[in-house]
Amino acid sequence: MSAGLIAGGELRRIALDLVTPFRTSFGEETARNVLLVAVDMEYGDATVRGWGECVAMTAPLYSPEFVDAAALVIEEHLLGRLAGQGLCADDVAGHLAPVKGHAMAKAAVEMAILDAELRHDGTPFASRIGATRTRVPSGVSVGIFDDVDTLAAQVDAYMTDGYARIKLKIEPGWDLEPVGMIRRLIGDDVPLQVDANTAYRREDIEHLCRLDEFGLLLIEQPLPEEDLLGHVRLAERSTTPVCLDESIHSAAGAVDAIELGACSVVNIKPGRVGGYLEARRVHDACRQRGVAVWCGGMLETGIGRAPNVALAALDGFTLPGDVSGADRFWRRDIVTDPVRMTDGTVPVPTTPGLGFDLDIEFLDQVTTARRTLSGPRPARRADG
Ligand code: SMG
Ligand code: MG
C-alpha cells in the first residue's frame, strides 16, 4: 500500500434524474444531487486521481447529513487534517476521527484516497479486501406507491428482470396489505423483506408482529435510530428477524446492538459507517458472531455502486444486497461500464481502483457545480 500526498482535487455536484420516482416513509426522490470528491494523490513522480461519492441526500431526512453540509465539512474540516503528510487510505479514518459525526462526508474522502491508492498499486478493491466471489446476488428496493396495483406492476417488472430478492418500503398505512399482496403475487419461495426507515414507534410492535405471517427475510429499521431498546422489544416478540440500518454507525456499535439483542441482521452501508474500511470491520465483527449482513444502497452512481458490489462479495454477506443494476435508477450512468444485473446477479468489478472508469463527457454534461481544491491548506482545529 503506497503512501501519497494530496496535491489537489475538486468537489463536484452532479444532477441525475431517477428513471422513476422513489418514495420512502420519509419522502420522495425524483433526482439525485450527488457530491463527488476527486483527490489528486502524488506518489513520488506519479500523480493519480481518485474519486469518491458522498451518499448524503439533498435533505437531512434519511440521516442528519445532507449534501451542502457534507461539501462544507469536507472542505473546511476534513481535507486540512490530511494535507501535507504521507497518507495511506488506512490512515484516513484516524486522522478524521477528531471531527464528530459526518460519516458520509468522511467516507467520500476516504473513498477518493482509496481509489487513487488502488489505481496506483494496480489492485482491484475486491482483492484488497479479500473478496473472492466473482458475482453476487442482486436485490431490488421498491418504493411506496399510491395504490397496490401500481406496486404489483412494478414488482412484476423487477421479477421479470430477474432480481434475486425484493425489498418493499413500508410505513404506517402501507404495510400489511401491500406486503400480503406481493407475497401472494411472487409466491413463497422468492426472498422478500421490508424497510420502514424508522417510521414506526414502540406502540406499533404488536401491529408489526402481524407481518410475521408473510415469511419475510427480515424487517429493516422499523423504529427510530436511537431506539435500540425498542428494537430489542420487537425482536423478542416477532419471528421476523430484525435488521438495523440507520442505527448502525460503526463496528463497535454493531457489536453493541447485536449483544443487546436489538438485531440479528445488519445492513452495511459504507457511507453510514464512515467508509469502506470500517464497513469491512462491521462485516468482520458480525461474521465472528454469526450475524448475517448484506450491503445496503443509497441510490449510488457507478462510483459508489462498483465498490458496493465488491464489498458484497465478502464471505459474510450471506443475504442479497441492495446492489441492483445501474438501470434500476439511471437512464445513463456516469461510468463507462455501469453495473449490469443478469440472472439475478451482478459481476464483481476487476479493474484496478474502486472498480469504475468515468464517462467524463457525460459527467461534464450533468455537472452543476465544480470547485477546485488547491494544495494543502492548514487544518482548522478549533472555533475562532
Ligand atoms: O440504492 O438500491 C438502492 C436503494 C436502497 O432502499 C434503499 N435505500 O434505507 O435502505 C434504505 C434506503 C436509503 C435511501 S432512501 C432515499
Ligand atoms: Mg434501509
XYZ file of C-alpha atoms and ligand atoms in Angstrom:
401
model
C 0.000 0.000 0.000
C 1.503 3.286 -1.115
C 1.557 6.467 0.904
C 0.827 9.586 -1.105
C 0.461 13.309 -0.657
C -2.702 15.190 -1.509
C -1.742 17.583 -4.292
C -5.187 18.960 -5.127
C -8.559 17.834 -6.316
C -12.106 19.023 -6.774
C -15.589 18.885 -5.361
C -18.251 18.379 -7.985
C -22.011 18.443 -7.870
C -23.958 16.491 -10.416
C -27.701 16.244 -11.016
C -29.126 12.942 -12.234
C -32.821 12.206 -12.735
C -34.109 8.869 -11.472
C -35.789 6.646 -14.054
C -38.808 6.568 -11.753
C -39.594 8.418 -8.507
C -38.507 6.554 -5.354
C -40.801 7.082 -2.359
C -39.926 6.040 1.172
C -41.522 6.721 4.564
C -39.526 9.964 4.742
C -40.058 11.427 1.300
C -39.876 11.077 -2.437
C -36.733 11.343 -4.559
C -37.109 12.166 -8.231
C -33.493 13.107 -8.863
C -30.202 12.962 -7.060
C -27.951 15.876 -6.370
C -24.706 14.000 -5.818
C -21.499 15.337 -4.321
C -18.351 13.817 -5.805
C -14.862 14.231 -4.399
C -11.759 13.954 -6.563
C -8.368 13.845 -4.931
C -5.039 14.062 -6.792
C -2.558 11.924 -4.915
C 1.158 12.279 -5.512
C 3.098 9.040 -5.224
C 6.694 10.055 -5.946
C 6.664 11.028 -9.614
C 3.172 9.769 -10.335
C 0.022 11.755 -9.646
C -3.140 9.677 -9.591
C -6.692 10.982 -9.374
C -9.126 9.041 -7.191
C -12.878 9.583 -6.921
C -15.344 9.227 -4.098
C -19.125 9.609 -3.972
C -20.860 11.098 -0.986
C -24.131 9.269 -0.297
C -25.722 12.143 1.628
C -29.092 13.146 0.189
C -30.227 16.698 -0.567
C -32.184 16.992 2.684
C -31.399 15.541 6.147
C -34.284 13.060 6.120
C -32.562 9.664 5.985
C -29.882 10.831 8.425
C -28.701 14.206 9.789
C -26.235 14.529 6.913
C -27.063 16.375 3.696
C -25.155 17.343 0.597
C -24.496 21.025 1.292
C -23.272 20.255 4.801
C -21.057 17.437 3.561
C -19.400 19.717 0.993
C -18.689 22.302 3.651
C -17.382 19.755 6.147
C -15.107 18.153 3.582
C -13.614 21.450 2.504
C -13.439 23.238 5.835
C -12.887 20.462 8.338
C -11.645 17.248 6.761
C -9.161 17.898 3.973
C -6.946 20.125 6.093
C -6.381 17.262 8.516
C -4.989 15.136 5.706
C -2.819 17.745 3.998
C 0.944 17.837 3.910
C 1.658 14.314 5.065
C 2.245 10.864 3.555
C -1.121 9.182 3.556
C -2.486 5.681 3.016
C -6.219 5.058 2.844
C -5.869 3.090 6.078
C -4.743 6.248 7.903
C -7.623 8.463 6.822
C -10.262 7.492 9.397
C -7.796 8.003 12.255
C -6.873 11.499 11.080
C -10.539 12.429 10.679
C -11.693 10.914 13.986
C -11.496 14.169 15.985
C -14.324 15.531 13.796
C -17.545 14.216 15.305
C -20.100 12.529 13.055
C -20.253 13.350 9.327
C -19.663 9.723 8.406
C -20.837 10.204 4.803
C -18.509 13.140 4.239
C -15.587 11.206 5.740
C -16.437 8.124 3.696
C -16.366 10.117 0.449
C -12.883 11.450 1.209
C -11.553 8.036 2.217
C -13.049 6.567 -0.965
C -11.222 9.039 -3.187
C -7.896 8.315 -1.491
C -8.523 4.569 -1.582
C -9.429 4.741 -5.272
C -6.195 6.624 -6.055
C -4.112 4.220 -3.987
C -5.622 1.118 -5.591
C -5.218 2.587 -9.080
C -1.599 3.406 -8.335
C -0.956 -0.096 -6.977
C -2.879 -1.746 -9.850
C -5.144 -3.518 -7.359
C -8.899 -4.066 -7.652
C -10.833 -3.210 -4.498
C -12.193 -6.761 -4.160
C -8.632 -8.155 -3.966
C -7.632 -5.530 -1.431
C -10.388 -6.616 0.976
C -10.082 -10.312 0.212
C -13.422 -10.770 -1.536
C -13.261 -13.837 -3.755
C -16.716 -14.263 -5.268
C -16.983 -13.121 -8.864
C -20.731 -12.408 -8.883
C -23.142 -11.539 -6.085
C -26.918 -11.842 -5.800
C -28.737 -8.662 -6.654
C -31.761 -7.423 -4.732
C -34.013 -4.517 -5.593
C -35.603 -1.953 -3.280
C -39.141 -0.983 -4.270
C -40.682 2.304 -3.147
C -44.125 3.195 -1.843
C -46.883 3.836 -4.390
C -50.329 5.409 -4.303
C -52.022 2.060 -4.847
C -51.241 -1.631 -4.667
C -51.876 -2.252 -8.361
C -49.055 0.099 -9.350
C -46.807 -1.605 -6.790
C -47.724 -5.034 -8.163
C -46.899 -3.935 -11.712
C -43.511 -2.605 -10.594
C -42.632 -5.751 -8.626
C -43.742 -7.874 -11.551
C -41.370 -5.958 -13.837
C -38.453 -6.468 -11.435
C -39.268 -10.179 -11.187
C -39.202 -10.366 -14.975
C -35.819 -8.606 -14.917
C -34.659 -11.462 -12.684
C -33.928 -9.786 -9.341
C -32.983 -12.286 -6.640
C -34.866 -10.608 -3.829
C -37.499 -7.932 -3.357
C -37.457 -5.289 -0.635
C -40.614 -3.277 -0.068
C -40.612 0.097 1.603
C -43.315 0.295 4.252
C -44.836 2.942 6.511
C -47.920 3.135 8.740
C -50.895 2.643 6.415
C -48.757 0.896 3.771
C -47.709 -2.413 5.272
C -49.914 -5.490 5.810
C -51.952 -5.067 2.660
C -49.194 -4.404 0.117
C -46.828 -6.923 1.720
C -49.504 -9.654 1.770
C -50.470 -8.881 -1.799
C -46.868 -9.031 -3.034
C -46.212 -12.250 -1.119
C -49.181 -13.831 -2.923
C -48.024 -12.419 -6.252
C -44.426 -13.662 -6.096
C -45.084 -16.886 -4.178
C -43.497 -18.200 -1.012
C -40.090 -19.001 -2.490
C -38.966 -15.524 -3.547
C -36.998 -13.787 -0.787
C -38.968 -10.763 0.423
C -38.098 -8.171 3.067
C -39.377 -4.794 4.230
C -37.807 -1.472 5.236
C -39.589 1.193 7.314
C -36.809 3.808 7.590
C -37.753 4.481 11.259
C -41.440 5.186 10.555
C -42.935 3.195 13.469
C -42.965 3.619 17.257
C -42.890 1.145 20.132
C -46.689 1.278 20.314
C -46.712 -0.358 16.870
C -44.851 -3.506 17.939
C -47.998 -5.658 18.062
C -49.000 -4.411 14.640
C -45.536 -5.102 13.203
C -45.736 -8.686 14.512
C -48.602 -9.227 12.083
C -46.011 -9.140 9.289
C -44.698 -12.460 10.637
C -47.254 -14.394 8.610
C -45.622 -13.293 5.336
C -42.383 -15.230 5.829
C -40.127 -12.199 5.429
C -36.332 -12.465 5.367
C -36.197 -9.522 7.737
C -37.718 -6.228 8.814
C -35.311 -3.320 8.424
C -35.181 -0.369 10.817
C -38.815 -0.131 11.887
C -38.122 2.152 14.869
C -36.114 5.361 15.348
C -32.358 5.324 15.008
C -31.793 5.813 18.765
C -34.387 3.298 19.918
C -32.250 0.201 20.390
C -34.368 -0.956 23.316
C -37.497 -0.718 21.178
C -35.838 -2.972 18.620
C -34.953 -5.416 21.421
C -38.636 -5.500 22.437
C -39.733 -6.086 18.841
C -37.114 -8.811 18.343
C -38.427 -10.566 21.480
C -41.981 -10.590 20.138
C -41.615 -11.067 16.412
C -40.479 -14.141 14.482
C -39.294 -11.936 11.593
C -35.574 -11.196 12.056
C -34.922 -7.551 12.953
C -32.265 -5.803 10.833
C -30.756 -2.418 11.641
C -29.747 0.190 9.076
C -29.892 3.791 10.376
C -28.887 2.745 13.930
C -25.517 1.277 12.952
C -22.628 3.747 12.707
C -19.565 1.619 13.404
C -18.312 -1.907 14.045
C -18.386 -1.230 17.794
C -21.982 -0.008 17.552
C -22.954 -3.092 15.577
C -21.476 -5.331 18.270
C -23.426 -3.471 20.976
C -26.694 -3.745 19.041
C -26.136 -7.462 18.489
C -25.221 -8.127 22.113
C -28.250 -6.188 23.322
C -30.472 -8.310 21.091
C -31.629 -5.308 19.054
C -30.943 -7.054 15.739
C -29.976 -10.388 14.269
C -29.092 -8.990 10.834
C -27.117 -5.880 9.853
C -27.428 -3.725 6.739
C -23.923 -2.453 5.962
C -23.674 0.886 4.180
C -20.137 2.206 3.837
C -21.282 5.835 3.826
C -23.206 5.458 7.068
C -20.251 3.924 8.929
C -17.583 6.365 7.670
C -16.116 4.363 4.805
C -15.446 1.044 3.134
C -12.662 0.108 5.551
C -14.956 0.461 8.575
C -17.667 -1.352 6.587
C -15.268 -4.244 6.311
C -14.769 -4.185 10.072
C -18.553 -4.244 10.585
C -18.653 -7.305 8.339
C -15.838 -8.990 10.288
C -17.445 -8.295 13.676
C -20.809 -9.649 12.507
C -19.252 -12.680 10.895
C -17.388 -13.581 14.086
C -20.727 -13.524 15.873
C -22.598 -15.494 13.241
C -24.745 -12.477 12.312
C -25.807 -12.208 8.675
C -25.037 -8.989 6.831
C -25.982 -7.550 3.481
C -24.908 -4.498 1.534
C -27.303 -1.558 1.576
C -27.662 1.019 -1.156
C -28.032 4.792 -1.270
C -29.019 5.185 -4.928
C -25.359 5.367 -5.863
C -23.960 6.283 -9.231
C -21.379 3.963 -10.738
C -18.721 5.421 -8.429
C -20.352 4.010 -5.314
C -22.107 1.057 -6.922
C -18.907 -0.696 -8.079
C -17.251 -0.885 -4.629
C -20.579 -1.849 -3.047
C -20.639 -4.911 -5.290
C -17.044 -5.758 -4.321
C -17.847 -5.354 -0.633
C -20.884 -7.602 -1.041
C -18.541 -10.289 -2.386
C -17.022 -10.843 1.075
C -17.963 -14.205 2.573
C -20.081 -12.825 5.417
C -22.522 -11.112 3.035
C -24.890 -14.058 3.074
C -28.057 -12.166 2.133
C -28.737 -10.434 -1.221
C -27.935 -6.727 -1.062
C -29.487 -3.567 -2.480
C -26.926 -3.841 -5.256
C -29.193 -3.573 -8.242
C -28.201 -2.896 -11.812
C -27.451 0.756 -12.546
C -30.534 0.861 -14.793
C -32.751 0.456 -11.710
C -32.061 4.140 -11.077
C -30.320 5.723 -14.059
C -31.050 6.054 -17.740
C -27.354 6.731 -18.197
C -24.679 6.295 -15.535
C -21.545 8.433 -15.190
C -19.261 5.435 -15.683
C -18.296 3.667 -18.899
C -19.208 0.193 -17.621
C -22.301 0.503 -15.427
C -23.206 -2.408 -13.148
C -25.481 -4.768 -15.110
C -27.713 -7.320 -13.452
C -28.224 -10.593 -15.288
C -29.819 -13.755 -13.926
C -30.255 -12.145 -10.528
C -26.569 -11.388 -10.010
C -24.116 -8.573 -10.643
C -20.426 -9.009 -11.541
C -17.711 -8.009 -9.090
C -15.516 -5.362 -10.748
C -11.980 -6.428 -11.573
C -10.433 -3.145 -12.715
C -7.794 -1.510 -10.506
C -9.235 1.048 -8.122
C -12.731 1.013 -6.705
C -13.899 -0.591 -9.937
C -15.171 2.028 -12.404
C -13.969 4.284 -15.161
C -15.680 7.604 -15.537
C -17.583 8.637 -18.626
C -16.032 12.088 -18.447
C -18.089 13.541 -21.278
C -21.380 12.620 -19.624
C -20.053 13.549 -16.191
C -19.306 17.034 -17.508
C -22.788 17.259 -19.025
C -24.503 16.544 -15.706
C -22.156 18.660 -13.595
C -23.927 21.559 -11.908
C -21.004 22.962 -9.909
C -17.260 22.465 -9.609
C -14.862 23.698 -7.015
C -11.149 23.199 -7.374
C -9.338 22.182 -4.244
C -5.892 23.636 -4.253
C -2.978 22.014 -2.470
C -2.664 21.638 1.273
C -4.363 24.207 3.467
C -3.864 24.442 7.195
C -6.339 22.433 9.243
C -8.999 24.324 11.117
C -8.698 22.741 14.529
C -10.901 24.826 16.761
C -13.537 27.518 16.648
C -12.480 31.105 16.076
O -29.580 2.027 -3.720
O -30.893 0.362 -4.115
C -30.639 1.408 -3.548
C -31.631 1.979 -2.566
C -31.856 1.070 -1.448
O -33.792 1.374 -0.136
C -32.653 1.692 -0.321
N -32.022 2.592 0.455
O -32.956 2.811 3.871
O -32.035 1.243 2.817
C -32.523 2.366 2.819
C -32.623 3.228 1.582
C -31.969 4.557 1.814
C -32.092 5.529 0.723
S -33.679 6.097 0.520
C -33.654 7.542 -0.371
Mg -32.850 0.973 4.981
